[in-house]
XYZ file of C-alpha atoms in Angstrom:
722
model
C 122.056 44.542 2.410
C 122.821 42.295 4.954
C 121.848 38.769 4.904
C 119.185 38.999 7.430
C 117.303 41.696 5.547
C 116.680 39.548 2.595
C 116.787 35.831 4.040
C 115.296 33.402 6.685
C 117.708 32.666 9.617
C 118.819 29.288 10.401
C 121.541 28.729 13.250
C 124.119 26.162 13.869
C 124.664 25.461 17.340
C 126.517 22.779 19.382
C 129.216 22.020 22.188
C 132.561 23.317 22.281
C 134.863 20.788 20.012
C 132.002 19.427 18.576
C 133.053 20.321 15.099
C 130.444 23.037 14.743
C 132.727 25.484 13.119
C 134.159 22.658 10.773
C 130.607 22.084 9.715
C 129.621 25.720 9.288
C 132.730 26.349 6.934
C 132.023 23.214 4.964
C 128.340 24.389 4.400
C 129.195 28.011 3.690
C 132.149 27.310 1.818
C 134.182 29.839 3.602
C 132.315 32.906 2.518
C 131.670 34.147 6.307
C 130.930 37.421 7.216
C 132.278 38.109 11.117
C 130.536 40.916 13.371
C 129.481 41.098 16.898
C 126.275 40.485 18.719
C 124.791 44.056 20.056
C 126.285 45.560 22.996
C 128.665 42.495 23.848
C 131.933 41.697 22.174
C 131.090 38.090 21.070
C 131.786 37.019 17.654
C 128.696 36.612 15.304
C 129.725 34.718 12.101
C 127.095 34.565 9.380
C 127.049 33.352 5.920
C 124.489 32.889 2.942
C 123.276 29.337 2.211
C 121.365 28.394 -1.052
C 118.755 25.894 -0.443
C 117.156 24.914 -3.671
C 115.547 28.599 -4.825
C 115.937 30.220 -1.453
C 118.769 32.000 0.321
C 119.041 31.517 4.141
C 121.391 33.108 6.467
C 123.176 30.555 8.421
C 124.373 31.943 11.700
C 127.081 30.296 14.059
C 126.447 30.771 17.556
C 128.758 30.603 20.430
C 129.663 27.132 21.519
C 127.482 25.963 24.478
C 126.912 22.567 26.592
C 122.953 23.716 27.281
C 120.644 26.621 27.166
C 121.364 27.303 30.817
C 123.146 30.806 30.805
C 125.511 31.712 33.358
C 126.718 34.693 31.613
C 125.452 37.544 29.107
C 127.309 35.969 26.356
C 125.735 32.761 26.910
C 122.613 34.388 27.217
C 122.912 36.042 23.639
C 123.429 32.483 22.290
C 119.903 31.442 23.930
C 118.152 34.720 22.902
C 119.326 33.841 19.286
C 117.857 30.417 19.552
C 114.487 31.198 20.886
C 113.777 34.729 19.601
C 113.832 36.827 16.541
C 113.573 35.411 12.969
C 115.181 32.037 13.481
C 113.486 29.145 11.366
C 115.463 26.383 12.407
C 118.495 25.165 14.164
C 121.183 22.712 12.848
C 122.346 20.997 16.409
C 125.873 19.528 15.774
C 126.382 16.564 18.160
C 129.759 14.755 18.571
C 128.843 11.073 17.812
C 131.884 10.036 20.373
C 130.033 12.087 23.354
C 126.327 11.310 22.376
C 124.884 11.819 25.550
C 126.268 15.441 26.341
C 125.669 16.544 22.690
C 122.014 15.282 22.677
C 121.183 17.329 26.113
C 121.561 20.717 24.374
C 119.505 19.198 21.460
C 116.536 17.834 23.664
C 116.573 21.429 25.125
C 116.263 22.819 21.655
C 113.635 20.522 20.813
C 111.754 21.296 24.177
C 112.032 24.898 23.140
C 109.748 24.385 20.026
C 112.056 25.434 17.476
C 112.586 23.206 14.371
C 115.838 20.967 14.886
C 118.184 19.216 12.623
C 120.701 16.974 14.223
C 124.149 16.883 12.546
C 125.480 13.729 13.873
C 129.151 14.624 13.222
C 132.582 12.485 13.501
C 130.781 9.252 12.768
C 134.103 7.826 11.724
C 135.506 8.493 14.781
C 132.433 6.862 16.752
C 132.780 3.713 14.387
C 136.111 3.348 15.282
C 135.204 3.187 18.960
C 132.637 0.504 17.996
C 129.720 2.702 18.686
C 126.807 1.483 16.256
C 124.058 4.494 16.302
C 120.681 3.627 14.533
C 120.016 7.181 13.367
C 116.523 6.386 12.281
C 115.382 5.220 15.894
C 117.125 8.080 17.204
C 115.481 10.312 14.913
C 111.974 8.770 15.711
C 112.290 9.140 19.528
C 113.640 12.927 19.354
C 111.028 13.859 16.760
C 113.580 15.359 14.550
C 115.953 14.282 11.650
C 119.261 12.764 12.717
C 121.656 13.037 9.788
C 125.256 11.358 10.040
C 128.096 13.545 9.080
C 131.968 13.947 8.913
C 132.196 17.432 8.508
C 136.144 17.281 7.873
C 135.486 15.072 4.892
C 132.375 16.650 3.817
C 130.485 13.526 4.099
C 126.483 13.757 4.705
C 126.416 17.629 3.780
C 123.818 16.860 0.991
C 121.694 14.894 2.929
C 121.921 17.460 5.887
C 120.941 20.281 3.306
C 117.916 18.222 2.139
C 116.886 17.504 5.552
C 117.293 21.183 6.439
C 115.004 22.010 3.361
C 112.214 19.697 4.293
C 112.088 21.404 7.779
C 111.943 24.787 6.403
C 109.266 23.754 4.062
C 107.281 21.550 6.344
C 104.106 22.995 8.034
C 103.705 20.516 10.618
C 105.901 22.317 13.253
C 108.314 20.714 15.770
C 107.595 17.797 17.543
C 107.862 17.826 21.330
C 109.391 14.974 23.316
C 107.798 13.915 26.573
C 110.091 14.224 29.495
C 108.528 13.649 32.621
C 109.488 15.789 35.278
C 108.722 15.535 39.089
C 105.133 16.526 40.205
C 106.513 19.428 42.406
C 108.362 20.760 39.540
C 105.421 20.640 37.249
C 103.303 22.592 40.014
C 106.170 25.239 40.273
C 106.124 25.379 36.369
C 102.173 26.144 36.667
C 102.886 29.286 38.647
C 105.922 30.694 36.630
C 104.621 30.088 32.992
C 101.862 32.665 33.222
C 104.202 35.165 34.322
C 106.583 34.402 31.512
C 103.708 34.377 29.232
C 103.218 38.173 29.825
C 106.841 38.707 29.232
C 106.935 36.407 25.961
C 103.659 37.074 24.919
C 104.652 36.524 21.170
C 106.307 33.102 21.424
C 104.302 29.916 21.435
C 102.932 28.181 24.734
C 105.610 25.336 24.344
C 108.338 27.884 23.985
C 106.921 29.823 27.244
C 107.385 26.486 29.195
C 110.981 26.051 27.863
C 111.541 29.728 28.763
C 110.187 29.014 32.310
C 112.520 26.051 32.796
C 115.542 28.212 31.567
C 114.401 30.754 34.022
C 114.832 28.099 36.912
C 118.147 27.104 35.921
C 119.666 30.422 35.046
C 118.361 33.218 37.053
C 120.862 32.743 39.982
C 123.265 34.700 37.972
C 123.008 38.523 38.546
C 124.692 39.621 35.168
C 121.862 38.174 32.943
C 120.026 41.005 31.388
C 116.516 41.776 30.213
C 114.672 39.633 32.374
C 111.647 41.491 34.146
C 111.915 41.781 37.940
C 108.463 40.049 38.371
C 109.881 36.861 36.496
C 113.311 37.206 38.607
C 111.720 37.494 41.743
C 108.919 34.706 41.312
C 111.794 32.391 40.141
C 113.619 33.403 43.544
C 110.920 32.920 45.643
C 110.217 29.012 43.648
C 113.867 28.114 44.118
C 113.812 29.339 47.695
C 110.568 27.582 48.610
C 112.011 24.171 46.961
C 115.347 24.554 49.012
C 113.264 25.038 52.363
C 111.580 21.705 51.388
C 114.799 20.069 50.723
C 114.487 20.021 46.866
C 117.336 20.677 44.393
C 115.342 22.210 41.242
C 118.756 22.119 38.915
C 118.911 18.488 39.908
C 115.279 17.660 39.136
C 115.428 19.386 35.848
C 118.592 18.081 34.763
C 118.314 14.418 36.003
C 114.544 14.310 34.329
C 116.266 15.190 31.012
C 119.272 12.885 31.306
C 116.513 9.895 32.427
C 114.891 10.517 29.029
C 118.004 10.356 27.206
C 119.486 7.209 29.035
C 116.195 5.508 27.969
C 116.493 6.662 24.361
C 120.291 5.823 23.978
C 119.627 2.224 25.288
C 117.123 1.832 22.436
C 119.374 3.729 19.531
C 122.912 2.820 20.555
C 124.767 -0.478 20.679
C 128.566 -0.570 21.722
C 131.090 -3.143 21.761
C 132.766 -3.896 24.952
C 134.481 -1.090 26.257
C 138.426 -1.489 26.183
C 141.104 1.145 27.539
C 141.760 3.406 24.571
C 145.075 4.984 23.990
C 143.248 8.347 24.839
C 142.751 7.279 28.220
C 146.342 5.863 28.624
C 147.761 9.263 27.440
C 145.244 11.203 29.717
C 146.798 9.396 32.789
C 150.011 11.131 31.876
C 148.708 14.634 30.912
C 146.416 14.952 33.809
C 148.946 13.917 36.392
C 149.470 16.539 38.835
C 153.146 16.634 38.283
C 153.920 15.088 34.994
C 150.896 17.072 33.523
C 152.445 20.249 34.660
C 155.942 19.342 33.620
C 154.660 18.464 30.007
C 152.552 21.916 29.574
C 155.596 23.792 30.650
C 157.531 22.150 27.685
C 154.707 22.730 25.321
C 154.630 26.523 26.375
C 158.333 26.583 26.027
C 158.254 25.164 22.685
C 155.436 27.818 21.803
C 157.154 30.560 23.074
C 160.216 29.945 21.444
C 158.647 29.516 18.205
C 156.625 32.765 18.926
C 159.966 34.689 19.292
C 162.008 32.834 16.634
C 159.070 32.786 14.151
C 157.371 36.178 14.834
C 160.693 38.193 15.451
C 161.921 38.135 11.466
C 158.409 39.407 10.737
C 158.403 42.006 13.191
C 161.908 43.120 12.178
C 160.675 43.149 8.680
C 157.443 45.345 9.581
C 159.546 47.600 11.494
C 161.994 48.110 8.484
C 158.934 48.653 6.115
C 157.924 51.110 8.575
C 161.133 53.006 8.580
C 161.416 52.570 4.874
C 158.172 54.383 4.488
C 158.684 56.893 6.996
C 162.194 57.739 5.242
C 160.407 57.778 1.793
C 157.575 60.224 3.067
C 160.313 62.645 4.391
C 162.206 62.634 1.352
C 158.935 63.292 -0.477
C 157.207 65.752 1.737
C 158.467 69.315 2.342
C 159.738 69.641 6.192
C 156.918 70.990 8.315
C 153.873 69.969 10.097
C 152.416 67.890 7.469
C 155.628 65.866 6.849
C 155.889 65.031 10.718
C 152.180 64.272 11.140
C 152.542 61.719 8.185
C 155.856 60.355 9.234
C 155.567 60.463 12.958
C 151.809 60.326 13.543
C 150.081 58.114 10.612
C 152.865 55.881 9.389
C 154.310 55.307 13.059
C 150.639 54.680 14.333
C 150.089 52.288 11.314
C 153.279 50.466 12.095
C 152.147 50.525 16.054
C 149.354 48.397 15.055
C 150.444 45.999 12.251
C 153.792 45.246 14.576
C 151.707 42.864 16.550
C 150.188 41.082 13.778
C 152.635 38.332 13.746
C 152.630 37.327 17.353
C 148.574 37.590 17.475
C 148.331 35.262 14.357
C 151.046 32.795 15.726
C 149.805 32.741 19.152
C 146.161 32.043 18.038
C 147.301 29.270 15.711
C 148.890 27.565 18.459
C 146.107 28.035 21.019
C 143.831 26.795 18.356
C 145.833 23.831 17.667
C 145.933 22.991 21.533
C 142.048 23.388 21.759
C 141.044 21.744 18.506
C 143.227 18.784 19.464
C 141.705 18.441 22.802
C 144.943 19.228 24.810
C 143.804 22.402 25.953
C 141.261 20.920 27.902
C 143.720 18.485 29.624
C 145.732 21.547 30.523
C 142.832 23.377 32.384
C 141.818 20.480 34.176
C 145.513 20.235 35.293
C 146.216 23.887 35.946
C 142.666 24.223 37.690
C 143.946 22.888 40.944
C 146.677 25.859 41.048
C 144.565 28.574 39.665
C 141.598 28.253 41.823
C 143.375 29.101 44.649
C 143.498 32.801 43.349
C 140.123 32.693 42.024
C 141.022 32.354 38.348
C 139.492 29.910 35.935
C 141.832 26.962 34.817
C 141.686 28.379 31.239
C 143.279 31.533 32.691
C 146.678 29.950 32.634
C 147.480 30.267 28.877
C 146.643 33.855 28.575
C 148.624 34.665 31.653
C 151.596 32.889 30.537
C 151.080 34.604 27.187
C 151.562 37.831 29.039
C 155.188 37.277 29.262
C 155.316 37.881 25.629
C 152.827 40.369 25.015
C 149.659 41.563 26.634
C 147.842 42.675 23.387
C 147.379 38.684 22.324
C 147.161 37.446 25.559
C 144.172 39.701 26.330
C 142.703 38.293 23.166
C 143.224 34.636 24.214
C 141.065 35.250 27.100
C 138.306 34.159 24.676
C 138.657 30.691 25.607
C 137.038 31.258 29.020
C 133.570 30.959 28.904
C 132.211 33.000 31.824
C 132.371 37.089 31.481
C 133.365 37.432 35.053
C 136.287 34.974 34.846
C 137.288 36.731 31.547
C 137.241 40.048 32.930
C 139.209 39.008 36.211
C 142.060 37.643 33.783
C 142.302 40.355 31.397
C 142.496 42.849 34.201
C 145.459 40.998 35.982
C 147.602 39.625 33.271
C 148.946 43.341 32.018
C 150.976 42.798 35.207
C 152.869 40.003 33.624
C 156.244 41.408 32.449
C 156.036 41.569 28.780
C 158.889 41.740 26.226
C 158.263 45.245 25.970
C 159.607 45.805 29.385
C 162.705 43.996 28.831
C 164.819 47.018 27.058
C 163.891 49.099 29.972
C 165.591 46.672 32.390
C 168.403 46.416 30.394
C 168.902 50.175 30.061
C 168.441 50.603 33.851
C 170.600 47.834 34.794
C 173.370 48.948 32.428
C 173.225 52.250 33.751
C 173.237 51.803 37.488
C 174.501 48.067 37.974
C 177.148 47.906 35.810
C 180.153 45.668 37.340
C 178.255 44.968 40.692
C 177.531 41.765 42.014
C 175.482 40.264 44.760
C 177.195 37.083 46.320
C 178.109 34.910 43.194
C 175.744 36.566 40.759
C 175.715 39.910 38.860
C 173.668 42.625 40.515
C 171.792 42.998 37.081
C 170.919 39.458 36.891
C 169.489 39.297 40.320
C 167.644 42.632 39.407
C 165.934 40.866 36.242
C 165.006 37.959 37.959
C 163.401 39.736 40.751
C 161.183 41.865 38.412
C 159.887 38.681 36.673
C 159.581 36.851 40.072
C 157.645 39.986 41.370
C 155.620 40.288 38.101
C 154.034 36.570 38.646
C 153.306 37.314 42.507
C 151.663 40.702 41.834
C 149.486 39.163 39.035
C 148.146 36.389 41.212
C 147.723 38.795 44.192
C 145.714 41.080 41.861
C 143.555 38.506 40.618
C 142.849 37.425 44.067
C 142.035 40.780 45.202
C 139.775 41.477 41.855
C 137.880 38.200 42.446
C 136.828 39.432 46.113
C 136.492 43.150 45.579
C 135.638 44.307 41.973
C 134.473 41.053 40.390
C 133.432 39.147 43.432
C 131.963 35.792 42.880
C 132.597 32.162 43.759
C 135.657 30.404 42.867
C 134.614 29.260 39.318
C 133.731 25.851 39.453
C 135.460 23.802 36.605
C 133.407 20.726 35.439
C 134.872 19.368 32.239
C 134.033 16.204 30.097
C 137.245 15.464 28.287
C 136.906 15.871 24.431
C 138.671 13.145 22.351
C 141.817 13.990 21.065
C 141.662 14.953 17.121
C 144.075 16.483 14.516
C 142.664 19.678 13.936
C 141.718 20.936 10.426
C 144.466 23.470 8.968
C 141.813 25.388 7.138
C 139.770 25.846 10.391
C 142.848 26.996 12.312
C 143.811 29.677 9.688
C 140.331 31.076 9.188
C 139.622 31.459 13.014
C 143.039 32.869 13.636
C 142.607 35.353 10.551
C 139.070 36.348 11.846
C 140.525 37.320 15.253
C 143.514 38.896 13.796
C 141.315 40.978 11.517
C 139.240 42.156 14.434
C 142.146 43.276 16.161
C 143.613 45.200 13.231
C 140.201 46.980 12.638
C 138.871 47.539 15.781
C 141.819 47.882 18.307
C 143.964 49.194 15.456
C 141.826 52.198 15.036
C 142.012 53.291 18.479
C 145.851 52.444 18.641
C 146.435 54.951 15.326
C 144.205 57.600 16.899
C 145.980 57.418 20.179
C 149.473 57.391 18.518
C 148.518 60.555 16.554
C 147.437 62.226 19.887
C 150.382 61.266 21.564
C 152.538 62.646 18.710
C 150.740 65.945 18.949
C 151.397 66.416 22.775
C 155.117 65.618 22.132
C 155.283 67.740 19.034
C 153.419 70.992 19.754
C 153.651 73.969 20.126
C 157.043 74.646 18.277
C 159.177 77.341 19.592
C 160.346 79.849 16.872
C 163.053 81.152 19.188
C 164.358 77.451 19.280
C 163.999 77.175 15.439
C 165.749 80.243 14.683
C 168.661 79.717 17.026
C 169.290 76.276 15.672
C 169.083 77.766 11.940
C 171.772 80.273 12.866
C 173.887 77.363 14.449
C 173.403 75.151 11.274
C 174.694 78.139 9.131
C 177.626 78.509 11.246
C 178.492 74.995 11.064
C 178.101 75.206 6.977
C 180.502 77.972 6.944
C 183.166 76.648 9.491
C 183.250 72.859 9.029
C 186.708 71.819 7.904
C 185.471 68.457 6.079
C 182.062 67.019 5.007
C 182.442 64.297 7.742
C 182.827 66.954 10.371
C 180.086 68.910 9.055
C 177.650 65.897 8.958
C 178.433 64.988 12.695
C 177.863 68.431 13.835
C 174.743 68.766 11.781
C 173.385 65.475 13.316
C 174.286 66.792 16.729
C 172.301 69.919 16.001
C 169.376 68.121 15.097
C 169.371 66.037 18.028
C 169.532 69.174 20.356
C 166.817 70.931 18.639
C 164.700 68.083 18.994
C 165.460 67.737 22.724
C 164.650 71.571 23.132
C 161.638 71.479 21.175
C 160.197 68.407 23.300
C 160.990 70.392 26.234
C 158.655 73.308 25.287
C 155.939 70.744 23.872
C 152.694 70.240 25.790
C 154.119 66.682 26.772
C 157.565 68.645 27.961
C 155.654 70.870 29.920
C 153.210 68.281 31.559
C 156.514 66.313 32.505
C 157.779 69.684 34.146
C 154.432 69.953 35.649
C 154.223 66.538 37.296
C 157.920 66.807 38.554
C 156.775 67.534 41.944
C 154.557 64.573 41.903
C 157.217 62.147 40.624
C 160.258 63.597 42.520
C 159.169 61.132 45.819
C 159.624 58.171 43.794
C 163.151 59.213 42.326
C 162.160 60.708 39.138
C 162.725 64.285 37.304
C 160.670 65.909 34.513
C 163.045 64.114 31.963
C 162.011 60.660 33.128
C 158.434 62.085 33.172
C 158.555 63.082 29.524
C 159.931 59.573 28.865
C 156.960 57.931 30.998
C 154.449 60.048 28.978
C 156.043 58.987 25.575
C 156.111 55.447 26.731
C 152.714 55.325 26.745
C 152.637 54.688 22.909
C 154.656 51.626 23.707
C 156.957 51.025 26.807
C 160.168 50.611 24.668
C 159.252 54.091 23.282
C 160.563 55.212 26.759
C 164.110 54.543 25.490
C 163.849 56.708 22.240
C 161.981 59.389 23.954
C 164.685 59.780 26.537
C 167.069 59.845 23.714
C 165.590 62.775 22.445
C 165.278 64.534 25.711
C 168.919 64.267 26.485
C 169.910 65.237 22.686
C 171.110 61.663 21.740
C 170.049 60.344 18.230
C 169.260 56.612 17.448
C 169.175 55.681 21.289
C 168.813 52.116 22.329
C 169.064 50.221 25.681
C 172.772 49.320 24.849
C 173.475 52.991 23.685
C 176.721 54.001 26.071
C 176.077 57.976 25.586
C 172.384 57.641 26.761
C 173.662 55.434 29.974
C 176.189 58.193 30.657
C 173.786 61.002 30.244
C 171.564 59.233 32.773
C 174.369 58.966 35.148
C 175.016 62.526 34.542
C 171.746 63.761 35.142
C 171.194 65.735 38.198
C 167.965 67.133 40.191
C 167.983 70.957 40.777
C 169.519 70.358 44.200
C 172.517 68.702 42.448
C 171.749 65.085 43.454
C 171.985 62.467 40.920
C 168.655 61.545 39.070
C 169.656 57.687 38.391
C 171.123 55.788 41.234
C 170.612 52.090 42.095
C 167.442 52.793 44.197
C 165.662 55.329 41.726
C 166.576 52.513 38.906
C 164.839 49.925 41.056
C 162.120 52.193 41.634
C 161.856 52.927 37.703
C 161.895 49.436 36.796
C 159.287 48.615 39.438
C 156.962 51.705 37.958
C 157.343 50.053 34.492
C 156.706 46.683 35.820
C 153.242 47.668 37.509
C 152.042 50.591 35.393
C 149.857 50.324 32.267
C 152.399 51.874 29.908
C 150.729 50.507 26.647
C 147.943 52.298 24.794
C 147.582 48.835 22.721
C 146.513 47.041 25.761
C 144.038 49.424 26.769
C 142.656 49.298 23.129
C 142.519 45.751 23.108
C 140.782 45.687 26.594
C 138.266 47.905 25.346
C 137.600 45.960 22.388
C 137.637 42.508 24.135
C 135.491 43.958 27.156
C 133.134 46.032 25.202
C 133.163 49.208 27.532
C 135.456 51.865 28.135
C 134.942 51.125 31.731
C 137.261 48.370 32.465
C 140.204 49.704 30.257
C 139.986 52.952 32.121
C 139.826 50.913 35.383
C 142.861 48.719 34.401
C 144.901 52.189 33.678
C 143.858 53.752 36.907
C 144.609 51.005 39.319
C 147.792 49.970 37.558
C 148.939 53.396 37.697
C 148.002 53.734 41.439
C 149.790 50.702 42.189
C 152.843 51.512 40.324
C 153.224 54.831 41.927
C 152.887 53.358 45.390
C 155.078 50.396 44.856
C 157.785 52.802 43.654
C 157.111 55.328 46.674
C 157.650 52.475 48.944
C 160.909 51.327 47.177
C 162.296 54.573 46.904
C 161.573 56.166 50.298
C 161.658 52.780 52.303
C 165.286 52.438 50.615
C 166.501 55.889 51.507
C 165.008 55.242 55.293
C 167.344 52.162 55.416
C 170.198 54.270 54.081
C 170.260 53.006 50.384
C 171.225 55.294 47.320
């Protein structure tokens, strides 16, 4: 039975970096359940909280600065606060940024919901010289204000007691008296009756709060569930106000802040302000040049740690997968069942968990940067560059993470608040040249550029540098194009109040990173496993009985004619590789490779490369092992000399070589731009909440890769290159 079926609901809301999650975990004792809000991929974290003799469901809603919604995700948070079985809200306010946090609290109180204000980080406020009269503040707001320090679990008993009193009280919430301009009050008088028809079940005070929300929020077309008559009237009111020279947004927001300013004068006293060490550090970290240099160093260290720290774990997972495959092959009799378990299920599970170390470590690092307050400075600094291509300042970290792996990079887009900005970023970042492409580059370079040079530099080094440079340029160009076509909208305005620097809680970092990893393993992992099994079936069936009988006879001949055990073992291994190649050519995947050869021939590929491309959809690096099977070479990798020689010797039907410098560049460009990664497809499906976007991603990247390779190969031939 879910918590909501047996208990009342209390929401915990607050600004990002206000300590909301820390307080949630402190109250819940870490016994949280993570799910999704219906219809949109946004974490919904809940836990049971015992108050006296009653159980309540404590729900951690997405962080927000106000009830104004500019995306469907923010609208979900608003709906959770104003609809359903919500009995009260704990509003977490950072005591060091009091006005910003109390703006959200004021809106909640206006909405008519019972509010308990948890004034968090009181120890930091005291160090800054802030003296807050919580009793006076409580009188002014009409809601209890409880000082707490969530990281040290101070004030939690008082917070629970205040919450219990609010839930037990029959007096209902007290509204604050914010004075709005007369013109705005006239607008509300027109809008409230229409809202009342839409929200007939809510109290009159809440209907007024919803009308204010509509005036601030309905300019965003992506918001859902709003009746057309409410949307039209809101638009008409805003249009008429604009014609009169009025700014409705400014009227509402400035009225609220005027009330808050007056309240804070009565409740807060501060010593003479002095330049803080935080301000001195910010002068460096937000500097247009030094800020970028420092961030580049930080990201270099993070990626070095990712590779150095995750590589042993990834290698261990790969060895464990190989060991389990070997054990299963030894236990199970040869046949379809063995192949399914070894090459389908075990390999599929390995394809899922091999990403776990990088995902976990990346989110630990990102969580540390975000919770410490540094990521806000980075976003502010990078925004000057990113807005030129229509991206949000926070998009830079996911884009840079794409050099390592697109899977955790797509998940890292969660730090971007608006859905449209998040989608633009996740649809562009797979173009960043991830580490899985590098083995393909090395194979091609070693095959067609060995011993060649361009001036003082080796041709291979120039080719690799060109691929990585091209990936950055194409990614930024794709983001700019997506912003202007598929996901049109204004360049995101980035307004940010710098949060204070803090040392993050190790417990919270671990809990948040583990939750995200678990969601990936369960949701995206299911898709990856299913696609791995499907791809195995395409490359394994149908089996040719003629091929099987032929190689059985060849093995018998080797058994009888071999002069030594070593020669026999070597000959049998060669026969195994040759049989696998012949069976692969006869499979559905092999037949498909032959079928698409006329299509890929203009970009310099033959059916064997085509089969490799099909196999590479499991993961780009699988291209190499698939080619090894196609050419009858066992244990092939990017450094494998027999595989390189086989590629050099491969010929088209007309006798021309398959792998030339020109076709090699075409192949690298294709893999640079094509979405040959089912794991990326799966995680985009998970993060976008729809199959529409991963299908679009795969389609546009495949078309882009083909056209770019066509231009490279055909253009190169016209210029006389081979």
